[in-house]
Structures are given as C-alpha cells and as structure tokens.
PDB file of C-alpha atoms in Angstrom:
ATOM      1  CA  UNK A 269      68.283  90.445 134.782  1.00  0.00           C
ATOM      2  CA  UNK A 270      70.798  93.672 133.185  1.00  0.00           C
ATOM      3  CA  UNK A 271      72.022  91.059 129.790  1.00  0.00           C
ATOM      4  CA  UNK A 272      68.923  91.745 128.995  1.00  0.00           C
ATOM      5  CA  UNK A 273      68.092  95.007 129.189  1.00  0.00           C
ATOM      6  CA  UNK A 274      71.454  95.651 127.343  1.00  0.00           C
ATOM      7  CA  UNK A 275      70.340  92.647 124.362  1.00  0.00           C
ATOM      8  CA  UNK A 276      67.494  94.412 124.874  1.00  0.00           C
ATOM      9  CA  UNK A 277      67.391  95.557 120.413  1.00  0.00           C
ATOM     10  CA  UNK A 278      67.962  99.559 120.040  1.00  0.00           C
ATOM     11  CA  UNK A 279      64.338 101.100 118.859  1.00  0.00           C
ATOM     12  CA  UNK A 280      63.649 101.258 115.120  1.00  0.00           C
ATOM     13  CA  UNK A 281      63.903 104.599 112.800  1.00  0.00           C
ATOM     14  CA  UNK A 282      60.990 107.388 112.391  1.00  0.00           C
ATOM     15  CA  UNK A 283      59.470 110.783 112.812  1.00  0.00           C
ATOM     16  CA  UNK A 284      56.445 110.751 115.037  1.00  0.00           C
ATOM     17  CA  UNK A 285      54.722 107.828 116.047  1.00  0.00           C
ATOM     18  CA  UNK A 286      55.749 106.041 112.883  1.00  0.00           C
ATOM     19  CA  UNK A 287      59.016 104.015 113.009  1.00  0.00           C
ATOM     20  CA  UNK A 288      60.658 102.479 109.902  1.00  0.00           C
ATOM     21  CA  UNK A 289      59.190  98.768 110.017  1.00  0.00           C
ATOM     22  CA  UNK A 290      55.859  99.523 110.781  1.00  0.00           C
ATOM     23  CA  UNK A 291      53.391  98.049 108.948  1.00  0.00           C
ATOM     24  CA  UNK A 292      50.652  99.669 106.904  1.00  0.00           C
ATOM     25  CA  UNK A 293      47.284  99.400 109.308  1.00  0.00           C
ATOM     26  CA  UNK A 294      49.758 100.070 112.502  1.00  0.00           C
ATOM     27  CA  UNK A 295      51.116 102.962 110.805  1.00  0.00           C
ATOM     28  CA  UNK A 296      48.269 105.007 110.464  1.00  0.00           C
ATOM     29  CA  UNK A 297      46.211 103.798 113.632  1.00  0.00           C
ATOM     30  CA  UNK A 298      49.144 104.704 115.201  1.00  0.00           C
ATOM     31  CA  UNK A 299      48.141 109.066 112.809  1.00  0.00           C
ATOM     32  CA  UNK A 300      44.655 108.981 113.766  1.00  0.00           C
ATOM     33  CA  UNK A 301      41.565 109.110 111.673  1.00  0.00           C
ATOM     34  CA  UNK A 302      42.387 112.213 109.787  1.00  0.00           C
ATOM     35  CA  UNK A 303      45.701 109.820 108.224  1.00  0.00           C
ATOM     36  CA  UNK A 304      44.830 108.635 104.663  1.00  0.00           C
ATOM     37  CA  UNK A 305      47.104 107.253 102.616  1.00  0.00           C
ATOM     38  CA  UNK A 306      47.108 107.796  98.680  1.00  0.00           C
ATOM     39  CA  UNK A 307      50.105 107.421  95.474  1.00  0.00           C
ATOM     40  CA  UNK A 308      52.446 110.069  96.924  1.00  0.00           C
ATOM     41  CA  UNK A 309      56.514 109.412  95.235  1.00  0.00           C
ATOM     42  CA  UNK A 310      55.958 107.465  92.036  1.00  0.00           C
ATOM     43  CA  UNK A 311      53.163 105.545  92.542  1.00  0.00           C
ATOM     44  CA  UNK A 312      54.196 103.894  95.946  1.00  0.00           C
ATOM     45  CA  UNK A 313      51.075 104.297  99.104  1.00  0.00           C
ATOM     46  CA  UNK A 314      51.980 106.282 101.297  1.00  0.00           C
ATOM     47  CA  UNK A 315      50.700 108.785 103.725  1.00  0.00           C
ATOM     48  CA  UNK A 316      51.223 112.857 104.570  1.00  0.00           C
ATOM     49  CA  UNK A 317      51.457 114.105 108.202  1.00  0.00           C
ATOM     50  CA  UNK A 318      52.135 117.302 110.593  1.00  0.00           C
ATOM     51  CA  UNK A 319      54.075 116.367 113.955  1.00  0.00           C
ATOM     52  CA  UNK A 320      54.974 118.754 116.687  1.00  0.00           C
ATOM     53  CA  UNK A 321      58.455 118.378 117.455  1.00  0.00           C
ATOM     54  CA  UNK A 322      60.285 121.052 119.218  1.00  0.00           C
ATOM     55  CA  UNK A 323      63.646 119.890 120.261  1.00  0.00           C
ATOM     56  CA  UNK A 324      64.030 119.568 116.722  1.00  0.00           C
ATOM     57  CA  UNK A 325      61.566 122.987 114.653  1.00  0.00           C
ATOM     58  CA  UNK A 326      59.242 125.669 116.843  1.00  0.00           C
ATOM     59  CA  UNK A 327      56.538 125.026 114.271  1.00  0.00           C
ATOM     60  CA  UNK A 328      54.946 121.296 112.983  1.00  0.00           C
ATOM     61  CA  UNK A 329      56.374 119.448 110.522  1.00  0.00           C
ATOM     62  CA  UNK A 330      55.505 118.338 107.375  1.00  0.00           C
ATOM     63  CA  UNK A 331      55.741 114.702 106.702  1.00  0.00           C
ATOM     64  CA  UNK A 332      55.508 111.918 104.281  1.00  0.00           C
ATOM     65  CA  UNK A 333      55.944 108.467 104.427  1.00  0.00           C
ATOM     66  CA  UNK A 334      55.931 105.603 102.093  1.00  0.00           C
ATOM     67  CA  UNK A 335      54.735 102.465 102.477  1.00  0.00           C
ATOM     68  CA  UNK A 336      56.672 100.106  99.877  1.00  0.00           C
ATOM     69  CA  UNK A 337      58.063  97.323 102.341  1.00  0.00           C
ATOM     70  CA  UNK A 338      58.146  94.438 102.516  1.00  0.00           C
ATOM     71  CA  UNK A 339      54.160  93.898 102.911  1.00  0.00           C
ATOM     72  CA  UNK A 340      53.569  97.081 102.829  1.00  0.00           C
ATOM     73  CA  UNK A 341      55.368  99.257 105.381  1.00  0.00           C
ATOM     74  CA  UNK A 342      57.220 102.483 106.015  1.00  0.00           C
ATOM     75  CA  UNK A 343      60.148 101.802 104.139  1.00  0.00           C
ATOM     76  CA  UNK A 344      60.989 105.822 103.933  1.00  0.00           C
ATOM     77  CA  UNK A 345      59.804 109.267 105.274  1.00  0.00           C
ATOM     78  CA  UNK A 346      60.564 112.768 104.679  1.00  0.00           C
ATOM     79  CA  UNK A 347      60.030 116.322 107.194  1.00  0.00           C
ATOM     80  CA  UNK A 348      60.670 119.030 106.541  1.00  0.00           C
ATOM     81  CA  UNK A 349      62.633 121.113 109.448  1.00  0.00           C
ATOM     82  CA  UNK A 350      62.279 124.276 106.810  1.00  0.00           C
ATOM     83  CA  UNK A 351      62.083 128.465 108.462  1.00  0.00           C
ATOM     84  CA  UNK A 352      60.927 129.787 104.671  1.00  0.00           C
ATOM     85  CA  UNK A 353      60.697 133.234 106.819  1.00  0.00           C
ATOM     86  CA  UNK A 354      64.185 133.941 107.158  1.00  0.00           C
ATOM     87  CA  UNK A 355      65.960 136.152 108.812  1.00  0.00           C
ATOM     88  CA  UNK A 356      69.399 134.011 110.136  1.00  0.00           C
ATOM     89  CA  UNK A 357      72.134 135.153 109.727  1.00  0.00           C
ATOM     90  CA  UNK A 358      74.770 132.701 108.567  1.00  0.00           C
ATOM     91  CA  UNK A 359      76.173 131.841 112.471  1.00  0.00           C
ATOM     92  CA  UNK A 360      72.136 131.555 114.007  1.00  0.00           C
ATOM     93  CA  UNK A 361      71.648 129.632 110.716  1.00  0.00           C
ATOM     94  CA  UNK A 362      74.808 127.007 111.314  1.00  0.00           C
ATOM     95  CA  UNK A 363      73.547 126.921 115.871  1.00  0.00           C
ATOM     96  CA  UNK A 364      70.568 126.230 114.026  1.00  0.00           C
ATOM     97  CA  UNK A 365      71.232 123.273 112.044  1.00  0.00           C
ATOM     98  CA  UNK A 366      74.280 121.959 115.137  1.00  0.00           C
ATOM     99  CA  UNK A 367      71.685 121.634 116.899  1.00  0.00           C
ATOM    100  CA  UNK A 368      68.947 119.388 114.493  1.00  0.00           C
ATOM    101  CA  UNK A 369      71.763 117.414 113.564  1.00  0.00           C
ATOM    102  CA  UNK A 370      73.089 116.734 117.503  1.00  0.00           C
ATOM    103  CA  UNK A 371      69.863 116.162 118.065  1.00  0.00           C
ATOM    104  CA  UNK A 372      69.320 113.254 115.739  1.00  0.00           C
ATOM    105  CA  UNK A 373      72.204 111.712 116.951  1.00  0.00           C
ATOM    106  CA  UNK A 374      70.930 111.244 119.973  1.00  0.00           C
ATOM    107  CA  UNK A 375      67.890 109.390 118.989  1.00  0.00           C
ATOM    108  CA  UNK A 376      69.532 107.537 116.442  1.00  0.00           C
ATOM    109  CA  UNK A 377      72.407 107.120 119.554  1.00  0.00           C
ATOM    110  CA  UNK A 378      75.467 107.326 117.127  1.00  0.00           C
ATOM    111  CA  UNK A 379      77.345 109.881 116.173  1.00  0.00           C
ATOM    112  CA  UNK A 380      76.488 111.718 112.597  1.00  0.00           C
ATOM    113  CA  UNK A 381      78.571 111.362 109.106  1.00  0.00           C
ATOM    114  CA  UNK A 382      79.416 114.094 107.868  1.00  0.00           C
ATOM    115  CA  UNK A 383      79.162 115.135 104.661  1.00  0.00           C
ATOM    116  CA  UNK A 384      79.579 118.175 101.969  1.00  0.00           C
ATOM    117  CA  UNK A 385      79.742 121.456 102.984  1.00  0.00           C
ATOM    118  CA  UNK A 386      79.174 123.796 100.194  1.00  0.00           C
ATOM    119  CA  UNK A 387      78.795 127.985 100.959  1.00  0.00           C
ATOM    120  CA  UNK A 388      78.114 129.737  97.265  1.00  0.00           C
ATOM    121  CA  UNK A 389      76.820 133.484  96.415  1.00  0.00           C
ATOM    122  CA  UNK A 390      73.347 132.394  97.581  1.00  0.00           C
ATOM    123  CA  UNK A 391      74.248 130.561 100.712  1.00  0.00           C
ATOM    124  CA  UNK A 392      75.727 128.037 102.903  1.00  0.00           C
ATOM    125  CA  UNK A 393      74.907 124.263 102.238  1.00  0.00           C
ATOM    126  CA  UNK A 394      75.570 120.844 105.174  1.00  0.00           C
ATOM    127  CA  UNK A 395      74.494 117.130 105.568  1.00  0.00           C
ATOM    128  CA  UNK A 396      75.000 114.470 107.869  1.00  0.00           C
ATOM    129  CA  UNK A 397      73.699 111.335 107.745  1.00  0.00           C
ATOM    130  CA  UNK A 398      73.206 109.731 110.827  1.00  0.00           C
ATOM    131  CA  UNK A 399      73.553 104.525 110.426  1.00  0.00           C
ATOM    132  CA  UNK A 400      71.093 103.074 113.285  1.00  0.00           C
ATOM    133  CA  UNK A 401      70.693  99.387 113.394  1.00  0.00           C
ATOM    134  CA  UNK A 402      67.179 100.512 111.176  1.00  0.00           C
ATOM    135  CA  UNK A 403      67.960 102.669 108.601  1.00  0.00           C
ATOM    136  CA  UNK A 404      69.789 105.975 107.785  1.00  0.00           C
ATOM    137  CA  UNK A 405      68.827 109.492 108.490  1.00  0.00           C
ATOM    138  CA  UNK A 406      70.092 112.693 106.306  1.00  0.00           C
ATOM    139  CA  UNK A 407      70.475 116.143 107.211  1.00  0.00           C
ATOM    140  CA  UNK A 408      71.072 117.639 104.865  1.00  0.00           C
ATOM    141  CA  UNK A 409      70.010 122.151 105.642  1.00  0.00           C
ATOM    142  CA  UNK A 410      70.779 125.563 103.216  1.00  0.00           C
ATOM    143  CA  UNK A 411      70.817 128.924 104.476  1.00  0.00           C
ATOM    144  CA  UNK A 412      69.742 131.334 101.169  1.00  0.00           C
ATOM    145  CA  UNK A 413      72.392 134.543 102.221  1.00  0.00           C
ATOM    146  CA  UNK A 414      70.019 137.136 100.291  1.00  0.00           C
ATOM    147  CA  UNK A 415      66.372 136.426 102.379  1.00  0.00           C
ATOM    148  CA  UNK A 416      68.099 134.784 105.732  1.00  0.00           C
ATOM    149  CA  UNK A 417      65.774 131.912 104.900  1.00  0.00           C
ATOM    150  CA  UNK A 418      66.552 127.830 105.772  1.00  0.00           C
ATOM    151  CA  UNK A 419      66.148 124.586 104.503  1.00  0.00           C
ATOM    152  CA  UNK A 420      66.265 121.425 106.300  1.00  0.00           C
ATOM    153  CA  UNK A 421      65.040 118.323 105.032  1.00  0.00           C
ATOM    154  CA  UNK A 422      65.095 114.995 106.622  1.00  0.00           C
ATOM    155  CA  UNK A 423      64.712 112.084 104.702  1.00  0.00           C
ATOM    156  CA  UNK A 424      64.765 108.618 106.701  1.00  0.00           C
ATOM    157  CA  UNK A 425      65.424 105.537 104.183  1.00  0.00           C
ATOM    158  CA  UNK A 426      65.039 101.342 105.680  1.00  0.00           C
ATOM    159  CA  UNK A 427      68.191  99.609 105.695  1.00  0.00           C
ATOM    160  CA  UNK A 428      68.100  97.331 102.315  1.00  0.00           C
ATOM    161  CA  UNK A 429      65.264  98.986 100.947  1.00  0.00           C
ATOM    162  CA  UNK A 430      65.225 101.821  97.280  1.00  0.00           C
ATOM    163  CA  UNK A 431      65.590 104.796  97.806  1.00  0.00           C
ATOM    164  CA  UNK A 432      61.888 106.486  96.218  1.00  0.00           C
ATOM    165  CA  UNK A 433      61.933 109.670  97.061  1.00  0.00           C
ATOM    166  CA  UNK A 434      64.431 111.579  95.078  1.00  0.00           C
ATOM    167  CA  UNK A 435      66.682 115.053  96.044  1.00  0.00           C
TER     168      UNK A 435
END
C-alpha cells in the first residue's frame, strides 16, 4: 500500500486546469465552452485563457497553451504575472518574485535553478528554472526603476518538445 502510494507519479506541470501532455480535446473541455482554439505562435494551434491564481498573482492571469505535442496535446504554455501599474520598490519587487519562485518550487516539488540576475539603469531582472519529469518551467521577471512596474513571465515546456514561444 504505502510503496504504491510513494511510487504514484507526480502530476504533470501546468497552469489552471491544463497540464503538459494533456490532449487537445481534454484541454478545451477543461477550459469550458469559451475556449476557442486558433493558430497562435509560428502557426501552431493553441488557446488563450485567463485564470485566477491568488498564490501567484492577485488578478486573473492571461495565459496561452499550445497544442504541438504528438497527437496535438498541450506541449507548451505561457502566463503573464505582470503588474504594469507599477509602484513597486526594488525590495518589494524582489519579495514578490521570490514568493512566486517559492510557490512554483512548491508546485514543481523541486528547488529552482537560479538563472541570471541583472541590474541596469532601467531596472533589474531575475530568472529561475524548475525541472520536473514532465518538463521545465522558467520564471523570468523584470522590474522597471522609473515606474516600479513588474513584468513576470512563466513558460512551461514539455520534456522532449522544442519551444515555439520565443523570449
């Protein structure tokens, strides 16, 4: 019993009701009747949706999922945790993105691999990668010194699938 439970596979990475590798029909059903598939990046079909996720962002998060995996399943997703209205100090921004990184680490069940951290005359940037058996998540954040705006992008990529979404 306990060994079977411990061997149970961890759920695939995802956002909202969608998971990497989920079939196209199941993904559209999970999003509901308002989900309209269309060609998105590089002509690959996908769907755009907004999803509330209070642990990562206080307002519904715009996201898109691409159906590029074998059989047309969800192969890649991107979400924007941005706060374009500004008002963040550098310290408040660092705390915000550190909290987002901690939450993603909890969801992925892994510690993040810290990527580049940069500061320039315009602001600052941070990046983390989270590896998982079903793929990889990148959290890339930018803070603008003048306005205090924060722009954060999450990118999910299924294992063994080339990225379509750039940047």
